[in-house]
Coordinates of C-alpha atoms in Angstrom, one line a residue:
X1 CA 136.5 20.4 90.8
X2 CA 133.9 22.6 92.5
X3 CA 131.5 24.6 90.4
X4 CA 129.8 27.7 91.6
X5 CA 126.9 29.6 90.0
X6 CA 126.0 33.2 90.7
X7 CA 122.7 34.5 89.2
X8 CA 122.9 37.8 87.5
X9 CA 121.1 40.7 89.2
X10 CA 118.8 41.2 86.2
X11 CA 117.7 37.6 86.2
X12 CA 117.0 37.8 90.0
X13 CA 114.9 40.9 89.5
X14 CA 112.9 39.4 86.7
X15 CA 112.2 36.3 88.8
X16 CA 111.0 38.5 91.7
X17 CA 108.7 40.5 89.4
X18 CA 107.2 37.3 88.1
X19 CA 106.6 35.9 91.5
X20 CA 104.9 39.2 92.6
X21 CA 102.8 39.3 89.5
X22 CA 101.6 35.7 90.1
X23 CA 100.8 36.5 93.7
X24 CA 98.8 39.6 92.8
X25 CA 96.9 37.7 90.1
X26 CA 96.1 35.0 92.6
X27 CA 94.9 37.7 95.2
X28 CA 92.7 39.4 92.6
X29 CA 91.1 36.2 91.6
X30 CA 89.8 35.8 95.2
X31 CA 88.2 39.3 95.3
X32 CA 84.4 39.4 95.7
X33 CA 82.1 41.9 94.0
X34 CA 80.2 44.2 96.3
X35 CA 76.5 44.3 95.5
X36 CA 73.8 46.5 96.8
X37 CA 71.2 44.6 98.8
X38 CA 68.6 47.3 98.3
X39 CA 68.1 45.9 94.8
X40 CA 66.6 42.8 96.4
X41 CA 64.3 44.8 98.7
X42 CA 60.6 44.8 98.2
X43 CA 59.5 47.1 95.4
X44 CA 57.2 50.0 96.3
X45 CA 54.1 51.8 95.1
X46 CA 54.6 55.6 94.4
X47 CA 52.0 58.2 93.5
X48 CA 52.8 61.6 91.9
X49 CA 50.0 64.1 92.0
X50 CA 49.8 67.5 90.4
X51 CA 46.7 69.5 89.8
X52 CA 48.0 71.8 87.1
X53 CA 51.2 73.4 85.7
X54 CA 52.4 72.0 82.4
X55 CA 55.7 70.6 81.4
X56 CA 57.8 72.4 84.0
X57 CA 55.8 70.7 86.7
X58 CA 55.4 67.3 85.2
X59 CA 58.1 66.1 82.8
X60 CA 61.1 66.1 85.1
X61 CA 59.3 64.2 87.8
X62 CA 57.9 61.7 85.2
X63 CA 61.5 61.2 84.0
X64 CA 62.4 60.2 87.5
X65 CA 59.3 58.0 87.6
X66 CA 60.4 56.2 84.4
X67 CA 63.8 55.4 86.1
X68 CA 62.0 54.1 89.2
X69 CA 59.8 52.0 87.0
X70 CA 63.0 50.5 85.5
X71 CA 64.1 49.6 89.0
X72 CA 60.9 47.6 89.6
X73 CA 58.7 50.2 91.4
X74 CA 55.2 51.0 90.4
X75 CA 54.9 54.7 89.6
X76 CA 51.5 56.3 89.2
X77 CA 50.9 59.8 87.7
X78 CA 47.6 61.3 89.0
X79 CA 46.5 64.3 86.9
X80 CA 43.5 66.0 85.4
X81 CA 42.0 64.5 82.3
X82 CA 43.5 67.3 80.1
X83 CA 47.0 66.8 81.5
X84 CA 47.1 63.0 81.1
X85 CA 48.9 63.5 77.8
X86 CA 52.1 64.4 79.6
X87 CA 52.4 60.8 80.9
X88 CA 52.2 59.2 77.4
X89 CA 55.9 59.3 76.5
X90 CA 56.8 57.5 79.8
X91 CA 56.0 53.9 79.2
X92 CA 56.7 52.7 82.7
X93 CA 54.5 55.4 84.4
X94 CA 50.9 54.5 85.0
X95 CA 48.8 57.6 84.2
X96 CA 45.5 57.9 86.2
X97 CA 43.1 60.7 85.1
X98 CA 41.4 62.4 88.1
X99 CA 38.6 64.2 86.3
X100 CA 38.2 67.6 84.6
X101 CA 40.9 70.1 85.4
X102 CA 40.9 73.6 86.8
X103 CA 40.5 76.5 84.3
X104 CA 43.8 76.5 82.3
X105 CA 43.2 79.3 79.8
X106 CA 46.3 80.9 78.5
X107 CA 47.2 84.1 80.2
X108 CA 46.4 87.2 78.2
X109 CA 49.4 89.4 79.0
X110 CA 47.6 92.5 77.8
X111 CA 46.5 93.1 81.4
X112 CA 50.1 93.8 82.4
X113 CA 50.0 96.9 80.3
X114 CA 47.6 98.5 82.7
X115 CA 49.6 100.6 85.1
X116 CA 47.0 100.0 87.8
X117 CA 47.2 96.2 87.5
X118 CA 48.7 94.6 90.6
X119 CA 50.3 91.3 91.4
X120 CA 47.4 90.4 93.6
X121 CA 44.9 90.9 90.8
X122 CA 46.8 88.2 88.9
X123 CA 47.4 85.9 91.9
X124 CA 44.0 85.8 93.5
X125 CA 42.0 84.3 90.5
X126 CA 44.9 81.9 90.0
X127 CA 44.7 80.6 93.5
X128 CA 40.9 80.5 93.3
X129 CA 41.1 78.3 90.3
X130 CA 43.6 76.0 91.9
X131 CA 41.6 75.5 95.0
X132 CA 38.1 75.2 93.4
X133 CA 38.5 71.4 93.1
X134 CA 40.2 70.8 96.4
X135 CA 37.5 68.6 97.9
X136 CA 37.3 66.5 94.8
X137 CA 41.0 66.1 94.5
X138 CA 41.5 65.4 98.2
X139 CA 38.9 62.7 98.2
X140 CA 40.1 61.1 95.0
X141 CA 43.8 61.1 96.2
X142 CA 43.0 59.7 99.6
X143 CA 40.9 56.8 98.2
X144 CA 43.5 56.1 95.6
X145 CA 46.3 55.9 98.1
X146 CA 44.3 53.4 100.2
X147 CA 43.1 51.2 97.3
X148 CA 46.5 50.9 95.6
X149 CA 48.6 50.5 98.8
X150 CA 50.7 53.5 98.1
X151 CA 54.0 53.7 100.1
X152 CA 55.1 57.2 99.1
X153 CA 53.4 60.3 97.8
X154 CA 55.1 62.9 95.6
X155 CA 53.2 66.2 95.6
X156 CA 53.7 69.2 93.3
X157 CA 54.3 72.3 95.5
X158 CA 50.9 73.8 94.5
X159 CA 49.0 70.6 95.0
X160 CA 47.6 71.4 98.5
X161 CA 45.0 68.5 98.2
X162 CA 47.9 66.0 97.7
X163 CA 49.7 67.1 100.8
X164 CA 46.5 66.9 102.9
X165 CA 45.6 63.5 101.5
X166 CA 49.1 62.2 102.3
X167 CA 48.9 63.5 105.9
X168 CA 45.4 62.1 106.3
X169 CA 46.7 58.7 105.1
X170 CA 49.7 58.8 107.3
X171 CA 52.0 58.5 104.3
X172 CA 55.5 60.0 103.8
X173 CA 55.5 62.6 101.1
X174 CA 58.0 64.5 99.0
X175 CA 57.3 68.1 97.7
X176 CA 58.5 68.9 94.2
X177 CA 59.2 72.3 92.7
X178 CA 61.3 74.0 90.0
X179 CA 62.4 76.8 92.3
X180 CA 63.5 76.7 96.0
X181 CA 60.5 78.5 97.6
X182 CA 60.9 76.8 101.0
X183 CA 62.0 78.3 104.3
X184 CA 64.8 75.7 104.5
X185 CA 66.4 77.2 101.5
X186 CA 66.1 80.8 102.5
X187 CA 68.4 83.4 103.9
X188 CA 68.0 87.1 104.8
X189 CA 69.5 88.2 101.4
X190 CA 67.5 85.7 99.3
X191 CA 64.2 86.6 97.6
X192 CA 62.3 83.3 97.4
X193 CA 58.8 84.5 98.2
X194 CA 56.6 84.4 95.1
X195 CA 55.4 88.0 95.9
X196 CA 58.9 89.5 95.8
X197 CA 60.7 87.3 93.3
X198 CA 61.9 89.9 90.9
X199 CA 65.6 89.8 91.9
X200 CA 67.4 86.6 93.1
X201 CA 68.9 88.5 96.0
X202 CA 68.7 91.8 97.8
X203 CA 72.3 92.7 96.7
X204 CA 71.3 95.4 94.3
X205 CA 68.0 96.5 95.9
X206 CA 67.6 99.8 97.6
X207 CA 66.6 100.1 101.3
X208 CA 63.1 101.3 100.2
X209 CA 62.6 98.2 98.0
X210 CA 63.8 95.9 100.8
X211 CA 61.5 97.5 103.3
X212 CA 58.6 97.2 100.9
X213 CA 59.3 93.5 100.2
X214 CA 59.8 92.7 103.9
X215 CA 56.9 94.4 105.5
X216 CA 54.5 96.1 103.0
X217 CA 54.0 93.3 100.4
X218 CA 53.3 90.6 103.0
X219 CA 50.6 92.8 104.6
X220 CA 49.1 93.5 101.2
X221 CA 49.2 89.8 100.3
X222 CA 47.4 88.9 103.6
X223 CA 44.7 91.5 102.9
X224 CA 44.0 90.5 99.3
X225 CA 44.4 86.8 99.6
X226 CA 42.7 86.3 103.0
X227 CA 39.2 85.5 101.5
X228 CA 40.8 82.8 99.3
X229 CA 42.6 81.2 102.2
X230 CA 39.5 81.3 104.4
X231 CA 37.6 79.6 101.7
X232 CA 40.2 76.9 101.5
X233 CA 40.2 76.4 105.3
X234 CA 36.4 76.1 105.2
X235 CA 36.7 73.3 102.5
X236 CA 39.2 71.5 104.7
X237 CA 37.0 71.6 107.8
X238 CA 34.1 70.2 105.9
X239 CA 36.3 67.2 105.0
X240 CA 37.3 66.7 108.7
X241 CA 40.8 68.2 108.3
X242 CA 42.1 70.1 111.3
X243 CA 42.8 73.3 109.3
X244 CA 43.6 76.9 110.3
X245 CA 45.2 79.9 108.7
X246 CA 49.0 79.1 108.7
X247 CA 52.0 79.1 106.5
X248 CA 51.6 76.1 104.1
X249 CA 55.3 75.4 104.3
X250 CA 54.8 74.4 108.0
X251 CA 53.3 71.1 106.9
X252 CA 56.3 70.5 104.7
X253 CA 58.9 71.0 107.4
X254 CA 59.5 67.2 108.0
X255 CA 59.3 66.2 104.3
X256 CA 62.0 66.2 101.7
X257 CA 61.8 68.9 99.1
X258 CA 63.0 67.9 95.6
X259 CA 64.0 70.8 93.4
X260 CA 64.7 70.8 89.7
X261 CA 67.3 73.5 89.9
X262 CA 71.0 74.2 90.5
X263 CA 73.4 77.0 91.6
X264 CA 73.9 79.3 88.7
X265 CA 70.2 79.2 87.9
X266 CA 69.3 80.0 91.5
X267 CA 71.3 82.2 93.9
X268 CA 73.8 80.3 96.2
X269 CA 72.8 80.2 99.8
X270 CA 73.0 77.8 102.8
X271 CA 70.8 74.8 102.1
X272 CA 68.9 72.6 104.5
X273 CA 69.5 68.8 104.4
X274 CA 65.7 68.6 103.8
X275 CA 66.2 70.2 100.4
X276 CA 67.8 68.4 97.4
X277 CA 68.5 70.1 94.1
X278 CA 68.7 67.6 91.3
X279 CA 68.5 69.9 88.3
X280 CA 68.5 70.5 85.6
X281 CA 66.5 67.4 84.5
X282 CA 65.9 67.8 80.8
X283 CA 64.1 65.0 78.9
X284 CA 66.7 63.1 76.8
X285 CA 64.3 62.3 74.0
X286 CA 62.7 65.0 71.9
X287 CA 60.7 65.4 68.7
X288 CA 62.7 66.1 65.5
X289 CA 62.3 69.0 63.1
X290 CA 59.7 68.7 60.4
X291 CA 61.2 68.5 56.8
X292 CA 60.1 72.1 56.2
X293 CA 61.7 73.5 59.4
X294 CA 64.8 71.5 58.7
X295 CA 65.1 73.1 55.2
X296 CA 64.4 76.6 56.6
X297 CA 67.1 76.3 59.3
X298 CA 69.6 74.7 56.9
X299 CA 69.2 77.6 54.5
X300 CA 70.2 80.1 57.2
X301 CA 73.2 80.7 59.5
X302 CA 71.9 83.2 62.2
X303 CA 68.3 82.6 63.1
X304 CA 66.4 84.1 66.1
X305 CA 63.9 81.6 67.6
X306 CA 60.9 83.3 69.3
X307 CA 58.6 81.4 71.7
X308 CA 56.7 82.2 74.8
X309 CA 55.7 78.8 76.2
X310 CA 52.3 77.2 76.5
X311 CA 50.6 79.6 78.9
X312 CA 51.4 83.1 77.8
X313 CA 50.0 85.1 74.9
X314 CA 51.9 88.3 74.2
X315 CA 49.8 91.4 73.6
X316 CA 49.8 93.2 70.2
X317 CA 52.2 95.8 71.6
X318 CA 54.5 93.1 72.8
X319 CA 54.5 91.4 69.4
X320 CA 55.1 94.7 67.6
X321 CA 58.1 95.6 69.7
X322 CA 59.7 92.2 69.5
X323 CA 59.0 91.5 65.8
X324 CA 60.2 95.0 64.8
X325 CA 63.4 94.5 66.8
X326 CA 64.2 91.1 65.2
X327 CA 63.5 92.4 61.7
X328 CA 65.7 95.4 62.3
X329 CA 68.3 92.9 63.5
X330 CA 68.0 91.1 60.1
X331 CA 68.3 94.3 58.1
X332 CA 71.5 95.2 60.1
X333 CA 73.1 91.8 59.5
X334 CA 73.1 90.6 63.1
X335 CA 70.6 87.9 62.1
X336 CA 69.6 86.4 58.8
X337 CA 66.1 85.1 59.7
X338 CA 63.6 84.3 62.5
X339 CA 61.3 81.5 63.4
X340 CA 58.3 82.4 65.6
X341 CA 56.2 79.8 67.4
X342 CA 52.8 81.5 67.7
X343 CA 51.2 78.8 69.9
X344 CA 48.2 80.6 71.5
X345 CA 48.6 83.9 69.5
X346 CA 46.2 83.9 66.5
X347 CA 46.6 86.0 63.4
X348 CA 44.4 88.8 64.8
X349 CA 46.8 89.2 67.7
X350 CA 49.5 90.4 65.4
X351 CA 49.7 94.0 64.0
X352 CA 48.6 94.3 60.4
X353 CA 52.1 95.5 59.3
X354 CA 55.6 96.1 60.6
X355 CA 57.7 99.1 59.7
X356 CA 61.4 98.9 60.3
X357 CA 63.9 101.7 61.0
X358 CA 65.0 101.5 57.3
X359 CA 61.5 102.6 56.3
X360 CA 60.5 99.2 54.8
X361 CA 57.0 98.0 55.5
X362 CA 56.2 94.3 55.8
X363 CA 52.6 93.0 55.7
X364 CA 51.8 90.5 58.5
X365 CA 49.6 88.5 56.1
X366 CA 52.6 88.1 53.8
X367 CA 54.8 87.0 56.7
X368 CA 52.3 84.3 57.7
X369 CA 52.0 83.2 54.1
X370 CA 55.8 82.8 53.9
X371 CA 56.3 85.4 51.2
X372 CA 59.6 86.5 52.8
X373 CA 62.2 83.6 52.8
X374 CA 63.8 84.8 56.0
X375 CA 60.7 85.0 58.1
X376 CA 58.7 82.0 59.4
X377 CA 55.6 81.8 61.5
X378 CA 54.6 78.3 62.9
X379 CA 51.7 77.3 65.2
X380 CA 54.0 74.8 67.0
X381 CA 57.7 73.9 66.8
X382 CA 59.8 71.2 68.4
X383 CA 61.7 73.6 70.7
X384 CA 64.5 71.4 71.7
X385 CA 65.3 70.4 68.1
X386 CA 65.1 74.1 67.0
X387 CA 67.5 75.2 69.7
X388 CA 70.0 72.4 69.0
X389 CA 70.2 73.3 65.3
X390 CA 73.5 75.1 64.6
X391 CA 71.8 77.9 62.7
X392 CA 69.8 79.0 65.8
X393 CA 71.9 81.7 67.4
X394 CA 69.4 83.6 69.6
X395 CA 66.4 82.6 71.7
X396 CA 63.7 85.2 72.4
X397 CA 61.8 83.8 75.4
X398 CA 59.4 84.6 78.2
X399 CA 61.9 83.3 80.7
X400 CA 60.4 80.0 81.9
X401 CA 62.9 77.9 83.7
X402 CA 62.6 75.0 81.3
X403 CA 63.3 77.2 78.4
X404 CA 66.3 78.6 80.1
X405 CA 67.7 75.1 80.7
X406 CA 67.1 74.1 77.1
X407 CA 68.7 77.3 75.8
X408 CA 71.8 76.8 77.9
X409 CA 72.0 73.1 77.0
X410 CA 72.0 74.1 73.3
X411 CA 74.4 76.9 74.0
X412 CA 72.2 79.7 72.8
X413 CA 72.2 83.3 74.0
X414 CA 68.9 84.8 75.1
X415 CA 66.6 87.9 75.1
X416 CA 64.0 87.8 77.7
X417 CA 60.5 89.3 77.7
X418 CA 59.1 88.2 81.1
X419 CA 55.4 88.4 82.1
X420 CA 54.6 86.8 85.5
X421 CA 55.5 84.1 88.1
X422 CA 59.2 83.2 88.2
X423 CA 59.8 84.8 84.7
X424 CA 61.0 88.2 86.0
X425 CA 63.3 86.5 88.4
X426 CA 64.8 84.3 85.8
X427 CA 65.2 87.2 83.4
X428 CA 67.1 89.3 85.9
X429 CA 69.3 86.3 86.7
X430 CA 70.0 85.8 83.0
X431 CA 70.9 89.4 82.4
X432 CA 73.1 89.7 85.6
X433 CA 74.9 86.5 84.6
X434 CA 75.8 87.9 81.2
X435 CA 73.8 85.2 79.3
X436 CA 71.6 87.7 77.4
X437 CA 69.5 90.8 78.1
X438 CA 65.9 91.9 79.0
X439 CA 63.8 93.6 76.3
X440 CA 61.9 96.3 78.3
X441 CA 58.3 97.1 77.2
X442 CA 59.1 100.8 77.2
X443 CA 62.0 100.5 74.7
X444 CA 61.7 102.5 71.4
X445 CA 62.5 100.8 68.1
X446 CA 66.1 102.0 68.1
X447 CA 66.8 100.7 71.6
X448 CA 65.1 97.4 70.8
X449 CA 67.1 96.9 67.6
X450 CA 70.4 97.8 69.4
X451 CA 69.6 95.3 72.1
X452 CA 69.1 92.5 69.5
X453 CA 72.3 93.4 67.7
X454 CA 74.3 93.6 70.9
X455 CA 73.2 90.2 72.3
X456 CA 73.6 88.5 68.9
X457 CA 77.2 89.8 68.4
X458 CA 78.6 90.0 72.0
X459 CA 81.7 87.8 72.5
X460 CA 81.4 88.1 76.2
X461 CA 77.8 86.7 76.2
X462 CA 79.0 83.9 73.9
X463 CA 81.7 82.9 76.4
X464 CA 79.3 83.1 79.4
X465 CA 76.8 80.9 77.5
X466 CA 79.6 78.3 76.9
X467 CA 80.3 78.2 80.6
X468 CA 76.7 77.6 81.4
X469 CA 76.4 75.1 78.7
X470 CA 79.1 73.1 80.4
X471 CA 77.3 73.5 83.7
X472 CA 74.0 72.2 82.4
X473 CA 75.6 69.2 80.5
X474 CA 77.6 68.2 83.6
X475 CA 74.6 68.3 86.0
X476 CA 71.8 67.1 83.7
X477 CA 73.7 63.9 82.9
X478 CA 72.9 62.2 86.2
X479 CA 70.0 64.3 87.5
X480 CA 67.4 61.6 86.9
X481 CA 69.5 59.0 88.7
X482 CA 70.1 61.3 91.6
X483 CA 66.4 62.1 91.9
X484 CA 65.5 58.4 91.8
X485 CA 68.1 57.6 94.4
X486 CA 66.7 60.3 96.7
X487 CA 63.2 59.0 96.3
X488 CA 64.4 55.5 97.2
X489 CA 66.1 56.9 100.2
X490 CA 62.8 58.2 101.5
X491 CA 61.0 55.0 100.6
X492 CA 63.4 52.8 102.6
X493 CA 64.5 55.1 105.5
X494 CA 61.5 57.2 106.5
X495 CA 60.2 56.6 110.0
X496 CA 56.6 57.8 110.9
X497 CA 56.7 60.0 107.8
X498 CA 60.0 61.7 108.8
X499 CA 63.7 61.4 108.0
X500 CA 65.4 61.4 111.3
X501 CA 68.9 61.1 109.8
X502 CA 68.3 64.4 107.8
X503 CA 66.8 66.4 110.6
X504 CA 69.1 68.9 112.2
X505 CA 69.5 69.0 115.9
X506 CA 67.7 72.3 116.3
X507 CA 64.4 70.5 115.4
X508 CA 64.7 68.6 118.7
X509 CA 65.7 71.7 120.8
X510 CA 64.0 74.8 122.0
X511 CA 64.6 78.0 120.0
X512 CA 66.5 79.4 122.9
X513 CA 68.9 76.5 123.2
X514 CA 69.3 76.0 119.4
X515 CA 70.3 79.6 119.0
X516 CA 72.5 79.7 122.1
X517 CA 70.4 82.5 123.6
X518 CA 70.7 81.0 127.0
X519 CA 74.4 81.0 127.1
X520 CA 74.5 84.5 125.7
X521 CA 72.2 85.5 128.5
X522 CA 74.4 83.7 130.9
X523 CA 77.4 85.4 129.4
X524 CA 75.6 88.8 129.7
X525 CA 74.8 88.1 133.4
X526 CA 78.4 87.1 134.0
X527 CA 79.6 90.3 132.4
X528 CA 77.1 92.4 134.4
X529 CA 78.2 90.7 137.6
X530 CA 81.9 91.2 136.7
X531 CA 81.2 94.8 135.9
X532 CA 79.2 95.2 139.1
X533 CA 82.0 93.5 141.2
X534 CA 84.6 95.7 139.6
X535 CA 82.4 98.7 140.2
X536 CA 81.9 97.8 143.8
X537 CA 85.6 97.2 144.2
X538 CA 86.5 100.5 142.5
X539 CA 83.9 102.4 144.6
X540 CA 85.1 100.7 147.8
X541 CA 88.7 101.4 146.9
X542 CA 88.0 105.0 146.1
X543 CA 86.1 105.4 149.4
X544 CA 89.0 103.8 151.3
X545 CA 91.5 106.0 149.6
X546 CA 89.4 109.0 150.2
X547 CA 88.7 108.2 153.8
X548 CA 92.4 107.8 154.4
X549 CA 93.1 111.0 152.6
X550 CA 90.6 112.8 154.8
X551 CA 92.1 111.3 158.0
X552 CA 95.5 112.4 156.8
X553 CA 94.2 115.9 156.1
X554 CA 92.7 116.2 159.6
X555 CA 95.9 115.1 161.2
X556 CA 97.8 117.6 159.1
X557 CA 95.4 120.4 160.3
X558 CA 95.6 119.3 163.9
X559 CA 99.4 119.4 163.8

């Protein structure tokens, strides 16, 4: 008797799946892990040099330096004695004091109330103070680079001595900045010159404003700042530097520019491969609230936080306008308290009393003595912690980029009172993006109070702030890593101080060829020759036809 066995379809399928799974497992067990060989490369020495500036110039670069230190590199922070404190929180950064700093007095903003005060009256003494130590800083940096076998230099964008020392030492260098001031990140519709940076773009500027910014302001700048620039050139020549009056950006053209910014905080535009935006880099560690501040904020639900950074001291008129507006906001129910970080503003800077629109009068001495439970004056506050507290709903600020980043990270709407530098630019961008509004110095108490209430209660502003909060959280998460990666790219790929793989082809071509002027000229000549040929043909044809017509007419007359 013959027995036959036919496997069931399900059993066959199960068997096939088992065999496939076993084969896949065996294949996976033979896979190798891809590892970066750059981690085994020789570690490098990096020096970051900045002559002045504060947290917006230092902290984000030092955060990248900390990451590079974790990767095994040696990262030096060269700064004036007074600024060495900024390096303390970064344990893997070696801080090197360079000597006494330039004059860093806080800016008395009362001068801006003078209608005759010009931008150049502000800019010239600032540049004079920055360049006064050029010779000392150049010599110190150059010697330090040689003695410590520095492989890469990172220069803050206002550290002219650092750039010159790097060039003299034949070292590659990176330029750092919080805004994209460079020619590589410009466009005809972008305002990225410090003299005209009031609006991000020319989109809403009149033809008169654009003409003034394009032609008049540069001429005024050249006239007013020429003595300062000549003095700097003279200092350079005494040090043996081949110096002349020229655009400082020209020396940066072959170096990478690292910018702590991102689209949304700066206007979108075509970007050169020599510019990398890695922002916003926000320090991940911050100081907590003091017990008193914690109790104050916990006891409120809608607090306005007022702070103007480390370098600006509002005038008495500024303080009166803003303080009255916030207090009117409290009386109208848009707020239930305020916290004011006075920093450089002493008691005598404040008006003796504040009178609100309701007719109530508040003595400033009583506010400082905390007589009123909803009003708090503090010499210093941990800004990040204050903004992250859920009771803080509104940030009244001067408009510094770092403050803008922190405010959006915490999801807080803003009222801006800008003074100088990039502050007017940031303020206009914040207002046009629907993240807050600008308090104008000419506002009357009613207008100022209405502005506070509108910003505090606006649902549209709240939604826009949420969008920007997501933007900041997404980009700040890996900004430090990106910055460190880019610096390592320069460390391991630069050739004779340049990055050939990033340089666009036009850098190796004549202007005429790079902009196709030659072929357009050729095309124009071809068109002219074609038109001339057609013209000659038409004229010849016309003459031939006419001559035949005349012959015919003569024959007709003769007959």
